[in-house]
Coordinates of C-alpha atoms and ligand atoms in Angstrom, one line a residue:
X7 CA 35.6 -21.9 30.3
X8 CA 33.9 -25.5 30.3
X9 CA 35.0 -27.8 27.6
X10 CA 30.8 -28.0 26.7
X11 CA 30.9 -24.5 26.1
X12 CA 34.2 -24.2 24.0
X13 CA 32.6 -27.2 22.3
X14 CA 29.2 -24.9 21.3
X15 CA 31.3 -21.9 20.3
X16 CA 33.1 -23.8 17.8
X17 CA 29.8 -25.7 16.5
X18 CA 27.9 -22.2 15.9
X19 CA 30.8 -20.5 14.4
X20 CA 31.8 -23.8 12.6
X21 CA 27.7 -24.0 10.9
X22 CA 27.2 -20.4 10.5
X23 CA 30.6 -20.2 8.4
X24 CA 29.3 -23.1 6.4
X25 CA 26.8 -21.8 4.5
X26 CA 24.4 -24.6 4.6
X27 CA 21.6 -25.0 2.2
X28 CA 18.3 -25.7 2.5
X29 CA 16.2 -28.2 0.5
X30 CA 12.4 -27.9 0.3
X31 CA 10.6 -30.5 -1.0
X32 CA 7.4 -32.1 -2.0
X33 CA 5.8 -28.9 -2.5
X34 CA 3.0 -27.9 -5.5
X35 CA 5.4 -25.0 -7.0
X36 CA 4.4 -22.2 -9.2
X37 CA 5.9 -19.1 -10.5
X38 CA 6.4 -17.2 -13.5
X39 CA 9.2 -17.7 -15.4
X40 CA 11.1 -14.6 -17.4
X41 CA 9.3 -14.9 -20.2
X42 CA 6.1 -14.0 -18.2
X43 CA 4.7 -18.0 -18.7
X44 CA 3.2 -20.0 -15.6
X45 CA 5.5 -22.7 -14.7
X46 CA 5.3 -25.4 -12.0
X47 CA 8.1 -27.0 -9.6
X48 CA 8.0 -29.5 -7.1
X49 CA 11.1 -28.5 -5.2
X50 CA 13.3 -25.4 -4.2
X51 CA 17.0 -25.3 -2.9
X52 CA 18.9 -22.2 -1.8
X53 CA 21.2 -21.3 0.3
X54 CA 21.1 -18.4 2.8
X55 CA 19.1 -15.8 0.9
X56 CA 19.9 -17.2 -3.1
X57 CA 17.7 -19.6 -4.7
X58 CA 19.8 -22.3 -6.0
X59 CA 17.6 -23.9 -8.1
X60 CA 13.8 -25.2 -8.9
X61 CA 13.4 -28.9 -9.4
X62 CA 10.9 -30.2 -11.7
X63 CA 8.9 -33.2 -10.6
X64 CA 11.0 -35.8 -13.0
X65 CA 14.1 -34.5 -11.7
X66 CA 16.0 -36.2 -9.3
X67 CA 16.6 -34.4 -6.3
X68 CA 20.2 -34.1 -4.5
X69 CA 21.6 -35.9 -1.2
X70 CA 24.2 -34.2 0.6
X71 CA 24.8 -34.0 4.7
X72 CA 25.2 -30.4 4.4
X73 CA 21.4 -29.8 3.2
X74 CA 19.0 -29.5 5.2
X75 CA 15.6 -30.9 4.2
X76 CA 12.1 -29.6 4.5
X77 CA 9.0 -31.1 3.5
X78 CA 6.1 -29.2 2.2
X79 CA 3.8 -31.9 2.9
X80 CA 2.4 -31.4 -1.0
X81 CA 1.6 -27.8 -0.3
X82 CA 1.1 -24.8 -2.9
X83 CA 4.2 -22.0 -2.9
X84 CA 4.3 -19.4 -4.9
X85 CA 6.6 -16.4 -5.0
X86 CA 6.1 -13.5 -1.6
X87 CA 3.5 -11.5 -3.4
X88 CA 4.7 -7.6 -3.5
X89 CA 2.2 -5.0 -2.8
X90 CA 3.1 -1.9 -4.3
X91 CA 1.0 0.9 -2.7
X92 CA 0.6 0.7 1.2
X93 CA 1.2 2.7 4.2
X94 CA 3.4 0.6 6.8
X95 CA 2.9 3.2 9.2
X96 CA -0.3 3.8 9.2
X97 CA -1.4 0.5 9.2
X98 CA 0.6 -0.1 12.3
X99 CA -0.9 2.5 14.2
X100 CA -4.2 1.0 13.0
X101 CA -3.8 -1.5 15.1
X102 CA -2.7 0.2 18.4
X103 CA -5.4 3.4 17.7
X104 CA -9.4 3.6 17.6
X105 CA -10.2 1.2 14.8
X106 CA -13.3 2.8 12.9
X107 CA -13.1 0.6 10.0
X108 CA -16.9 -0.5 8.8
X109 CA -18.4 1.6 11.8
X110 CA -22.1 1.5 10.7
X111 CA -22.8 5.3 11.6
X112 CA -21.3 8.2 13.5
X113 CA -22.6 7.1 17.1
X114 CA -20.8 3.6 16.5
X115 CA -17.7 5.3 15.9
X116 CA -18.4 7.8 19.3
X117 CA -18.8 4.2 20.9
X118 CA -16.0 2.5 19.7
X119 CA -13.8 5.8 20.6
X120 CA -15.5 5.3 24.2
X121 CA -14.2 1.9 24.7
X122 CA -10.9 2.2 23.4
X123 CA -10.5 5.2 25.7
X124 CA -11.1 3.2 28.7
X125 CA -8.0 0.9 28.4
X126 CA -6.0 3.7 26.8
X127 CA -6.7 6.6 29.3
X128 CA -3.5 8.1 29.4
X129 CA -2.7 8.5 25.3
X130 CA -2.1 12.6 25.0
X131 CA -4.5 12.9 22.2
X132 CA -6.9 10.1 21.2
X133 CA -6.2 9.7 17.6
X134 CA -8.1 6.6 15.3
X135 CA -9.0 5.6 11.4
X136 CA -11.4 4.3 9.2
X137 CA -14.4 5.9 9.2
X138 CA -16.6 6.3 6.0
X139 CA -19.6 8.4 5.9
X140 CA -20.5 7.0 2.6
X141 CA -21.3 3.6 4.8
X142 CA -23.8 5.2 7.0
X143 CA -26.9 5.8 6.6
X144 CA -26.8 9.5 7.2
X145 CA -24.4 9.7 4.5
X146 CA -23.4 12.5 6.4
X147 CA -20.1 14.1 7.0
X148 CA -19.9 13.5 11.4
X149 CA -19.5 16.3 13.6
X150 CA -18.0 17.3 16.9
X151 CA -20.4 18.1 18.9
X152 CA -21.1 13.9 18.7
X153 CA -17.5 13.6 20.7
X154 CA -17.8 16.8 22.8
X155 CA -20.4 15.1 24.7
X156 CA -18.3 12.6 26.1
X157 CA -14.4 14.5 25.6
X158 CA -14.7 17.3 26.5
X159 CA -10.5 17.9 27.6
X160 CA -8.8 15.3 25.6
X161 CA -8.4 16.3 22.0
X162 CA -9.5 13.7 19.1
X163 CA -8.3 13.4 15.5
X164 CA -10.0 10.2 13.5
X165 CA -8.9 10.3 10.1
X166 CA -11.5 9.0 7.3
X167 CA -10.9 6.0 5.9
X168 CA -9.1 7.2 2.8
X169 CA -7.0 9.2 4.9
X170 CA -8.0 12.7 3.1
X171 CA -10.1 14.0 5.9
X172 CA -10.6 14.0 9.6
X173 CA -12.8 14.5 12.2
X174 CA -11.5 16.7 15.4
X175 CA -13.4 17.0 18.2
X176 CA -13.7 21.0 19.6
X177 CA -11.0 20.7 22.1
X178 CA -8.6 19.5 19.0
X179 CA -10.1 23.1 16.9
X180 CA -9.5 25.1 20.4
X181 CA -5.4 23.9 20.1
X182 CA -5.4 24.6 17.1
X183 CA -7.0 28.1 17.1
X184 CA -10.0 27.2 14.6
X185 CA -13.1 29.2 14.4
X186 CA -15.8 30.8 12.3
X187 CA -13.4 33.3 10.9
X188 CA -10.7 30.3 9.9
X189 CA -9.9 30.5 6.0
X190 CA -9.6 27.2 4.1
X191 CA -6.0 26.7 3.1
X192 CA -5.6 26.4 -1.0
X193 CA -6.6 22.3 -1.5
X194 CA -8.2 21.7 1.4
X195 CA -11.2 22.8 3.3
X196 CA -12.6 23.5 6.7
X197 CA -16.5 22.3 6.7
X198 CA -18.7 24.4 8.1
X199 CA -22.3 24.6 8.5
X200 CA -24.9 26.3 7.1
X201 CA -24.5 29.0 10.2
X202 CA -20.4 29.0 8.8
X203 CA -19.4 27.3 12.1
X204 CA -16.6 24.8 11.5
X205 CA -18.3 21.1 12.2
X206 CA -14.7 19.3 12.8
X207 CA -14.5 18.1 10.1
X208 CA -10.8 18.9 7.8
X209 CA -10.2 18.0 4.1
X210 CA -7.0 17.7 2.2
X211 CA -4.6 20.0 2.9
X212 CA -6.6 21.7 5.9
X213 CA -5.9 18.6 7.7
X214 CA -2.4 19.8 8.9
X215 CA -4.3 22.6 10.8
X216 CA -5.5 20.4 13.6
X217 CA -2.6 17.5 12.9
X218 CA 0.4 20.0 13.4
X219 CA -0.3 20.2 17.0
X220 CA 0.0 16.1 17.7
X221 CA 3.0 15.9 19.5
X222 CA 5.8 14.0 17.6
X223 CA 6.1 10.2 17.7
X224 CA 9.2 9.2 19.5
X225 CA 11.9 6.5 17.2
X226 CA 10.9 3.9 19.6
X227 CA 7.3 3.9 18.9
X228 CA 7.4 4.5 15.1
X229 CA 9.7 1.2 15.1
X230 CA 7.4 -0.6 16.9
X231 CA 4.4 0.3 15.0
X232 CA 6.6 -0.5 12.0
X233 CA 7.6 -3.7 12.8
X234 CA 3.6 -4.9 14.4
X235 CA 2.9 -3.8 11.0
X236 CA 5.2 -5.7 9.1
X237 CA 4.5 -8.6 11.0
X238 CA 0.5 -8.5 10.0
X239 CA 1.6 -7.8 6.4
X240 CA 3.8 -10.9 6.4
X241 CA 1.2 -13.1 7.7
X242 CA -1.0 -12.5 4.7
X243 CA 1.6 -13.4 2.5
X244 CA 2.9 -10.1 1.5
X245 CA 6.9 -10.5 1.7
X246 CA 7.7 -7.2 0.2
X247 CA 5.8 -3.8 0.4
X248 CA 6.2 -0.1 -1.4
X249 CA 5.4 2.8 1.5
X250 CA 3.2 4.9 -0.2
X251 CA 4.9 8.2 1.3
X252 CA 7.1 8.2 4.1
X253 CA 8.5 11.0 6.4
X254 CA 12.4 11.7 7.6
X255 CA 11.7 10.1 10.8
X256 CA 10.0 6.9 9.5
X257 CA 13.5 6.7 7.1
X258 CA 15.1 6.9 10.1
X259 CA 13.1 4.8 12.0
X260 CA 13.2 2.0 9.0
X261 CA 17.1 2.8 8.6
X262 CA 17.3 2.0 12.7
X263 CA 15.8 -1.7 11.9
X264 CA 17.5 -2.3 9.1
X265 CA 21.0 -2.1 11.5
X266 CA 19.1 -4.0 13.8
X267 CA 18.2 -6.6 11.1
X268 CA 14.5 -6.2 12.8
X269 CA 12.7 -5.7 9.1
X270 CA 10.4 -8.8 9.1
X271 CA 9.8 -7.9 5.3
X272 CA 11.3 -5.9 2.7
X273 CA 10.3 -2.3 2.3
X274 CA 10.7 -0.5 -0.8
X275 CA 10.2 3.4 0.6
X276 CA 8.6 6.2 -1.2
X277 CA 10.5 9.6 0.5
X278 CA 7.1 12.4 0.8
X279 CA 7.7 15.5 -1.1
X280 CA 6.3 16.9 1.6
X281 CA 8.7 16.3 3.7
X282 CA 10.4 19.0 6.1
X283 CA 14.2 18.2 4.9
X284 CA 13.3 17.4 1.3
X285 CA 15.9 19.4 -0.6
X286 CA 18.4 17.0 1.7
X287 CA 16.7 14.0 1.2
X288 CA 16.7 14.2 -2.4
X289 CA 20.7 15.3 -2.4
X290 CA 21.8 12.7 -0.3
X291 CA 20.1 10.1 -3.4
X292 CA 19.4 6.2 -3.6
X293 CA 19.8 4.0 -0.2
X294 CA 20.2 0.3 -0.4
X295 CA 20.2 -1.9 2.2
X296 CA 23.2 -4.8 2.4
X297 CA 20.2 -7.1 2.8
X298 CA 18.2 -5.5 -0.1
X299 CA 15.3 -4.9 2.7
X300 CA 15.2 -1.3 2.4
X301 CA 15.2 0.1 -0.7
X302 CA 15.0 4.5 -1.3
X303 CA 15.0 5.5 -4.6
X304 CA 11.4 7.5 -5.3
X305 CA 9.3 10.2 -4.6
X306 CA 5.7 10.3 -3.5
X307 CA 3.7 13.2 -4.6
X308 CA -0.1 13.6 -4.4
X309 CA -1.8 15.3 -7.2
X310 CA -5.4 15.7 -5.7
X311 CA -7.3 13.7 -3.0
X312 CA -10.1 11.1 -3.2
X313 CA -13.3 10.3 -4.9
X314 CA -15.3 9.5 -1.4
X315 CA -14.5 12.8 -0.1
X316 CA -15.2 14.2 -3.3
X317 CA -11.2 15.5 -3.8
X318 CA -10.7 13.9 -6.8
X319 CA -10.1 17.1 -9.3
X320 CA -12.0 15.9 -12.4
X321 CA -12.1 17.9 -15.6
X322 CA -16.0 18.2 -15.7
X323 CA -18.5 18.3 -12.3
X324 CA -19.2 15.6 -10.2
X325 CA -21.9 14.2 -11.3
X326 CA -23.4 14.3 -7.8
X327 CA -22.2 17.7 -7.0
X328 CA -22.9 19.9 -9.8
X329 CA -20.6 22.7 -9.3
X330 CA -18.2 21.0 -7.9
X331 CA -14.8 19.5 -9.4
X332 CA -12.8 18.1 -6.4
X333 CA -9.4 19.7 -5.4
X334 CA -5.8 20.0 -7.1
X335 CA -3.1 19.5 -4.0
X336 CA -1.0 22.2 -5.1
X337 CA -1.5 24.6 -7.8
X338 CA -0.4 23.2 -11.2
X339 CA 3.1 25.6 -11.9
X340 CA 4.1 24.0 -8.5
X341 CA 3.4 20.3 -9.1
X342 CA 5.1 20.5 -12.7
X343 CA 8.1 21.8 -10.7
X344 CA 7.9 19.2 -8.0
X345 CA 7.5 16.6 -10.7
X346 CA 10.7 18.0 -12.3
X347 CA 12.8 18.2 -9.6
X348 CA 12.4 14.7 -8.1
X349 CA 13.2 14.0 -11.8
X350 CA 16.6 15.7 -12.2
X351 CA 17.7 14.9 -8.4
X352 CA 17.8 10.8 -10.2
X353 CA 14.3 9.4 -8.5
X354 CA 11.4 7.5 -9.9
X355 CA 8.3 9.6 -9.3
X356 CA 4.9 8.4 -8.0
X357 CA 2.3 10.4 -8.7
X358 CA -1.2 10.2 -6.5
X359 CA -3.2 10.8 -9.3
X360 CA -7.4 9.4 -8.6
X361 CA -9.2 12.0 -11.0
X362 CA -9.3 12.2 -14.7
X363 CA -8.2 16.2 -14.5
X364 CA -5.3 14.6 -11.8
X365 CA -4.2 12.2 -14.4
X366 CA -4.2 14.1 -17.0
X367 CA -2.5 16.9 -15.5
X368 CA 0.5 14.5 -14.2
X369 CA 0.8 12.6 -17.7
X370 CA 1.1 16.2 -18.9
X371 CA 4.0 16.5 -16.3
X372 CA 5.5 13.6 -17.3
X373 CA 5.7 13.8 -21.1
X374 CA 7.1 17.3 -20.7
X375 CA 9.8 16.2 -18.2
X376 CA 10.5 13.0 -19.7
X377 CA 13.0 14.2 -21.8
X378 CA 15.5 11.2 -22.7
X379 CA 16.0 7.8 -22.1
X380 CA 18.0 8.3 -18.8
X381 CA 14.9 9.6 -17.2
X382 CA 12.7 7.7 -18.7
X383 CA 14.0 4.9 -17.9
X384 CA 13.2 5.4 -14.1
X385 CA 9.7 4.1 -14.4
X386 CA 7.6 7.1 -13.3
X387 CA 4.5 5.5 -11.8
X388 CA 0.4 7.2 -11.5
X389 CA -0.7 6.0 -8.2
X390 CA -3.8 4.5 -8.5
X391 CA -5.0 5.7 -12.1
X392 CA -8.2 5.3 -10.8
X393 CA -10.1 7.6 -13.3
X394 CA -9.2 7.9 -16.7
X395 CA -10.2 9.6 -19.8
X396 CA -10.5 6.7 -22.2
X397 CA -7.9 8.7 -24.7
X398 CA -5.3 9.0 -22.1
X399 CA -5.0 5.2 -21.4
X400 CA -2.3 4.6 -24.4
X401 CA -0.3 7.7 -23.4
X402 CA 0.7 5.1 -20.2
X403 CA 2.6 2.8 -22.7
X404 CA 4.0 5.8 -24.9
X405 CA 5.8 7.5 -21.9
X406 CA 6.7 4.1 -20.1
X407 CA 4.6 4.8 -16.8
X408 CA 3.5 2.2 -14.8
X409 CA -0.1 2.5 -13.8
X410 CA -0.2 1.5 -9.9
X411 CA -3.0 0.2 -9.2
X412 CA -5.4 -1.4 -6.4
X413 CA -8.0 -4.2 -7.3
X414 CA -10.3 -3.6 -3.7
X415 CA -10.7 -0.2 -4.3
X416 CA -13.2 -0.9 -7.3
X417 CA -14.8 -3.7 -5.9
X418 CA -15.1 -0.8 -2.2
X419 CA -16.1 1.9 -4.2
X420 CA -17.8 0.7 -7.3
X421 CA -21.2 2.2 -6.2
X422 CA -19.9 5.3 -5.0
X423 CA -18.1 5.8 -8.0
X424 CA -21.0 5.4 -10.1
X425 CA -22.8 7.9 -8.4
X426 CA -19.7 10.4 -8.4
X427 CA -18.8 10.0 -12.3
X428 CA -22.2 8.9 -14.0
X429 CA -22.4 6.3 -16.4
X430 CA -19.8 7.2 -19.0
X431 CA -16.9 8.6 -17.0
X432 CA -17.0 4.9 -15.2
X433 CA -15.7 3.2 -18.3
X434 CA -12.6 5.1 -17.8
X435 CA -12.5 3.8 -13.9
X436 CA -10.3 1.2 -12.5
X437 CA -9.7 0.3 -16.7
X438 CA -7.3 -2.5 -15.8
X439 CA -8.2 -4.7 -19.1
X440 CA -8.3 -1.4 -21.4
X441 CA -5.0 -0.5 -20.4
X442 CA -3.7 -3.9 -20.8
X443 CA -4.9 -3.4 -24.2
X444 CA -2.7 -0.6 -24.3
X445 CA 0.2 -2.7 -23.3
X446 CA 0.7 -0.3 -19.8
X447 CA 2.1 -2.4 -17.1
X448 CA 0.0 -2.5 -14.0
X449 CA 1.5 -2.9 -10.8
X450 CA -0.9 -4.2 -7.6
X451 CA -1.4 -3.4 -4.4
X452 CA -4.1 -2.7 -1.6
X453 CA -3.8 0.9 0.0
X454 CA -3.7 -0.9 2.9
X455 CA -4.7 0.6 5.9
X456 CA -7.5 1.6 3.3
X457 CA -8.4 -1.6 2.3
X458 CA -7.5 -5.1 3.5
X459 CA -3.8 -5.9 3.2
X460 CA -4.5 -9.3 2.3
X461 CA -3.4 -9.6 -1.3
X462 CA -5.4 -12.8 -2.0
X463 CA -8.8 -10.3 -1.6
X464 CA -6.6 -8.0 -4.1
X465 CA -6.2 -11.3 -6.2
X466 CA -9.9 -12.4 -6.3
X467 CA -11.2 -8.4 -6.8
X468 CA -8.9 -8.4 -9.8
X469 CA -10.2 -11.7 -11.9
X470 CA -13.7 -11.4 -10.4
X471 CA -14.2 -7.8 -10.0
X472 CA -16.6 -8.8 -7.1
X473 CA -16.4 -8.4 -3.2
X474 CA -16.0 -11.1 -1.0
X475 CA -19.7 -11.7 -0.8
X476 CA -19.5 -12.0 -5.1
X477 CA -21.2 -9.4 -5.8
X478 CA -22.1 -8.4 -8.2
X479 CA -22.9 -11.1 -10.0
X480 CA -20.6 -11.6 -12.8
X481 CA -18.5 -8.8 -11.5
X482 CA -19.2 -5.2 -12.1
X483 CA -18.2 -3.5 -15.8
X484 CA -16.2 -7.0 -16.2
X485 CA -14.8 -6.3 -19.4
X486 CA -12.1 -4.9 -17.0
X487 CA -11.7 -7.9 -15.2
X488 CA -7.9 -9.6 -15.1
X489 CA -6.6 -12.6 -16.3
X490 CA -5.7 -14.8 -13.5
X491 CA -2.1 -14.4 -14.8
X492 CA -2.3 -11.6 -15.2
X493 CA -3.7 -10.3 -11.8
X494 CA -0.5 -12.7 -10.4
X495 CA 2.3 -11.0 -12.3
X496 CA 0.9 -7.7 -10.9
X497 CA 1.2 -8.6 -7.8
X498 CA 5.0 -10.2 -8.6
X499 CA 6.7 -9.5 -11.3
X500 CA 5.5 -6.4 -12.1
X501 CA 5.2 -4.6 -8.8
X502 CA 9.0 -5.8 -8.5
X503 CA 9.5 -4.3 -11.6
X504 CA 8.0 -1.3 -10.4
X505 CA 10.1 -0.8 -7.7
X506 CA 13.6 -1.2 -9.9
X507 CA 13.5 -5.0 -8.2
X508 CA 12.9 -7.4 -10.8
X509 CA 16.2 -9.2 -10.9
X510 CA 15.9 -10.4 -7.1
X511 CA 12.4 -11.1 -6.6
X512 CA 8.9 -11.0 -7.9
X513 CA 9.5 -15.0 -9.3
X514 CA 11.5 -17.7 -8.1
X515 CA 14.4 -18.5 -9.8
X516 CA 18.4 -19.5 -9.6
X517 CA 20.6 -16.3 -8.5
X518 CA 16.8 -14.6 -6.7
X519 CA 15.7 -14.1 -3.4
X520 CA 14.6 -16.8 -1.5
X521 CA 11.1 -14.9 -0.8
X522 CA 8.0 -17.5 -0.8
X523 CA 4.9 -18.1 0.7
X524 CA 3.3 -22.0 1.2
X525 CA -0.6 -21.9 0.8
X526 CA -3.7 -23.5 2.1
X527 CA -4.9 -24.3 -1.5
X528 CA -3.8 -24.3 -5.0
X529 CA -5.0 -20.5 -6.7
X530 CA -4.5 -21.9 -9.8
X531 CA -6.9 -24.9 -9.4
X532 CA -9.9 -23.9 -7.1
X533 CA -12.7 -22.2 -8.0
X534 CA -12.0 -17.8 -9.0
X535 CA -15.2 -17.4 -6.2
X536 CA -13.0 -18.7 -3.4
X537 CA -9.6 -17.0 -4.3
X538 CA -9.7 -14.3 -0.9
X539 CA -10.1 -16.8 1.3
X540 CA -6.2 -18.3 0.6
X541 CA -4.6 -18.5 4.2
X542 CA -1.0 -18.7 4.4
X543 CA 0.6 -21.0 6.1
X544 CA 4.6 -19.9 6.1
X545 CA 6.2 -17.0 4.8
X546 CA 9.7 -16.9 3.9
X547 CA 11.8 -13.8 3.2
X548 CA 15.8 -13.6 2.1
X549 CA 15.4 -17.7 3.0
X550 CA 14.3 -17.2 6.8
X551 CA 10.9 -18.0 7.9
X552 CA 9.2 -14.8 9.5
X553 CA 7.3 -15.6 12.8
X554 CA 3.5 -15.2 11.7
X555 CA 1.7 -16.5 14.3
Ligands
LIG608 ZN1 -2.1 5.6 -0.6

């Protein structure tokens, strides 16, 4: 061995024993402090993943050789923001699979399917997202014949936008055995036409039909989809996420990274109910990562589907489908039980719960299983919340549940809504400020791939309760509209304190996580119009930088 090398050895094991600190300064610091009051900073030390301490402008900062120091050039940092309902996964594979996100009608979508297909000829099945009938101007549910014409052997699943429908193609029915004599499964359906032939089109729970027969992603792939995905999500700032619903395999997948310290951001996992090896999942109890990056310690469970695809199971008719109340997932002696048992087995539950009858039902759950402070004290969570009956906004507060909740989703659906519910029902909708008035804790987040990651849009649809266009003007129903503070702490402090995380991130403060973003321009200063268009400029998680570019 040269003496060079011997040299290097002993310098990298000397300065990774020596835990060095680092010393950002000249930055434009915010955060909350623990009383829930804005405070500002212009410097941050810490060392490894602990923050050390803020600096306030007046303060004089420290000289040492063994700090390392950073200038922020007089840029805004705030705390990672924390989005606490997405889909990791499925985001990923967003990005690898046909992208039908704002396809103007179904023969865009047939021709965006085309062209993927020509660079991805050899994918078994060709599978895609995002379509949304409600965009196009058929307003029509699409059909298969429209993708027979140009697949006629390669089976196609595109799942709708909101994920509670899809669209197969006949050669995906033919695997799967579908025809006129197929039975919709309880809380789901098979469309069919007025002739009682199935179009291709599967809602809810008759989705599994055609998506049992998709061959299995292997470990490798789900990792890599992960990690594409959790790269995206840190490069809009996002330096923690909750996964809306994960499988065995993507815990095992996400366990995988976390051994090979590949997690660009922390995860804090939701384990499906619906998962194959449940009853073992929920034995073998909490998992924490050394590196608090993954973090298992609740249940996902969907209640009913979604308002767009008219799923939503409210107590009285759509008001655009007399007849018609939307669909419970599972029958309501079954969800109690599943509520209960995720309960005693020591996990926070998160209910999927969009409409009012869905709500209701699970609050009902919830009060009857909540039956001492132990179990209260896990902070059950409504996902979403999204449609309310004005008298069951306190019962949030009275049974400590945190309402989980996405901004973009009113601002998306806020005319669709209107013509689902009618004009009273929609007071009830997205009732962020009324339930703030009833002291509930919202916790943000995006439904991402549903809507945008980005939490600055999240940011701008809370306070403005506009799109990115900003309309309507002066927001629409905006006697719901956040607080700028308010709209912040949900995306910080209290998603963290939705996910049982509270004391390690969500602000910045000595003995925390070194988890911050530096910003473009100051949210607090600029104009509430121009809020989503906030780029991010570094993002910083257990006091590394994550590669964004
Ligand atoms: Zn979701």
């Amino acid at each position: 061995m040269t003496k060079t090398l011997i040299f290097i050895i002993f310098l990298f094991v000397h300065t990774s024993s020596l835990a060095s600190s680092i010393l950002l300064k000249n930055i434009n610091g915010y955060t909350l402090n623990n009383t829930g009051k804005l405070v500002q900073f212009s410097a941050i030390q810490f060392t490894q993943d602990r923050i050390d301490k803020l600096f306030k402008a007046t303060e004089t900062l420290p000289i040492s050789n063994t700090l390392t120091i950073i200038d922020g050039k007089g840029k805004t940092l705030i705390p990672g923001l924390i989005d606490a309902h997405g889909h990791v996964l499925a985001y990923g594979l967003s990005l690898v699979q046909v992208n039908l996100n704002d396809s103007k009608s179904e023969e865009e979508a047939v021709k965006r399917a085309i062209n993927f297909h020509k660079n991805n000829k050899d994918t078994q099945w060709l599978l895609g997202r995002g379509w949304n009938q409600v965009l196009w101007k058929s307003q029509q549910y699409p059909n298969a014949v429209s993708l027979d014409e140009y697949f006629k052997d390669k089976p196609i699943w595109f799942r709708r936008v909101d994920g509670h429908a899809g669209w197969a193609n006949s050669k995906a029915m033919s695997l799967a055995g579908i025809t006129r004599e197929s039975i919709s499964p309880d809380g789901g359906e098979i469309v069919k036409d007025e002739y009682g032939n199935p179009t291709g089109v599967f809602i809810d729970n008759a989705m599994s039909l055609i998506t049992s027969n998709i061959p299995e992603m292997p470990e490798k792939e789900i990792k890599q989809a992960l990690v594409k995905s959790m790269q995206a999500l840190a490069s809009v700032g996002l330096t923690s996420v909750h996964d809306a619903g994960i499988s065995s395999n993507e815990l095992n997948a996400y366990k995988a990274l976390t051994k090979e310290n590949n997690m660009p951001i922390r995860v804090n996992a939701m384990i499906n109910i619906g998962d194959d090896n449940i009853d073992q999942l929920l034995k073998k109890g909490h998992f924490y990562s050394k590196d608090d990056k993954l973090i298992i310690n609740s249940i996902k469970i969907s209640a009913d589907g979604a308002l767009g695809s008219r799923g939503a199971a409210l107590i009285k008719d759509y008001t655009d489908q007399p007849g018609h109340k939307g669909l419970l997932l599972y029958n309501k002696e079954t969800l109690g039980q599943l509520i209960q048992m995720a309960m005693n087995a020591g996990f926070q539950v998160n209910t999927h719960a969009i409409g009012d009858n869905a709500n209701k039902l699970v609050l009902d759950f919830y009060e009857q299983h909540i039956t001492n402070d132990t179990i209260r004290q896990m902070r059950h969570r409504v996902e979403h919340a999204q449609i309310l009956r004005l008298k069951d906004i306190p019962r949030f507060k009275e049974l400590s549940v945190i309402a989980s909740m996405q901004a973009t989703h009113a601002t998306s659906d806020k005319n669709m809504a209107e013509d689902r519910l009618g004009s009273k029902r929609i007071l009830g909708a997205y009732a962020w400020q009324k339930l703030f008035k009833a002291d509930a804790v919202i916790a943000g987040g995006s439904d991402f791939p549903i809507e945008s990651a980005n939490p600055f849009f999240g940011l701008h649809a809370s306070v403005t309760r506009q799109d990115n266009t900003n309309n309507p003007k002066g927001g629409w129903i905006p006697e719901d509209k956040m607080t700028l503070i308010q709209a912040f702490r949900s995306f910080t402090l209290d998603a963290a304190f939705s996910g049982h995380q509270e004391n390690i991130i969500g602000s910045l403060a000595k003995g925390k996580k070194a988890d911050f973003i530096l910003l473009n321009q100051d949210i607090f200063t600029i104009k509430q119009s121009k809020l989503w268009k906030t780029q991010v400029l570094q993002t910083w998680v257990n006091g590394e930088k994550v590669n964004i570019d």
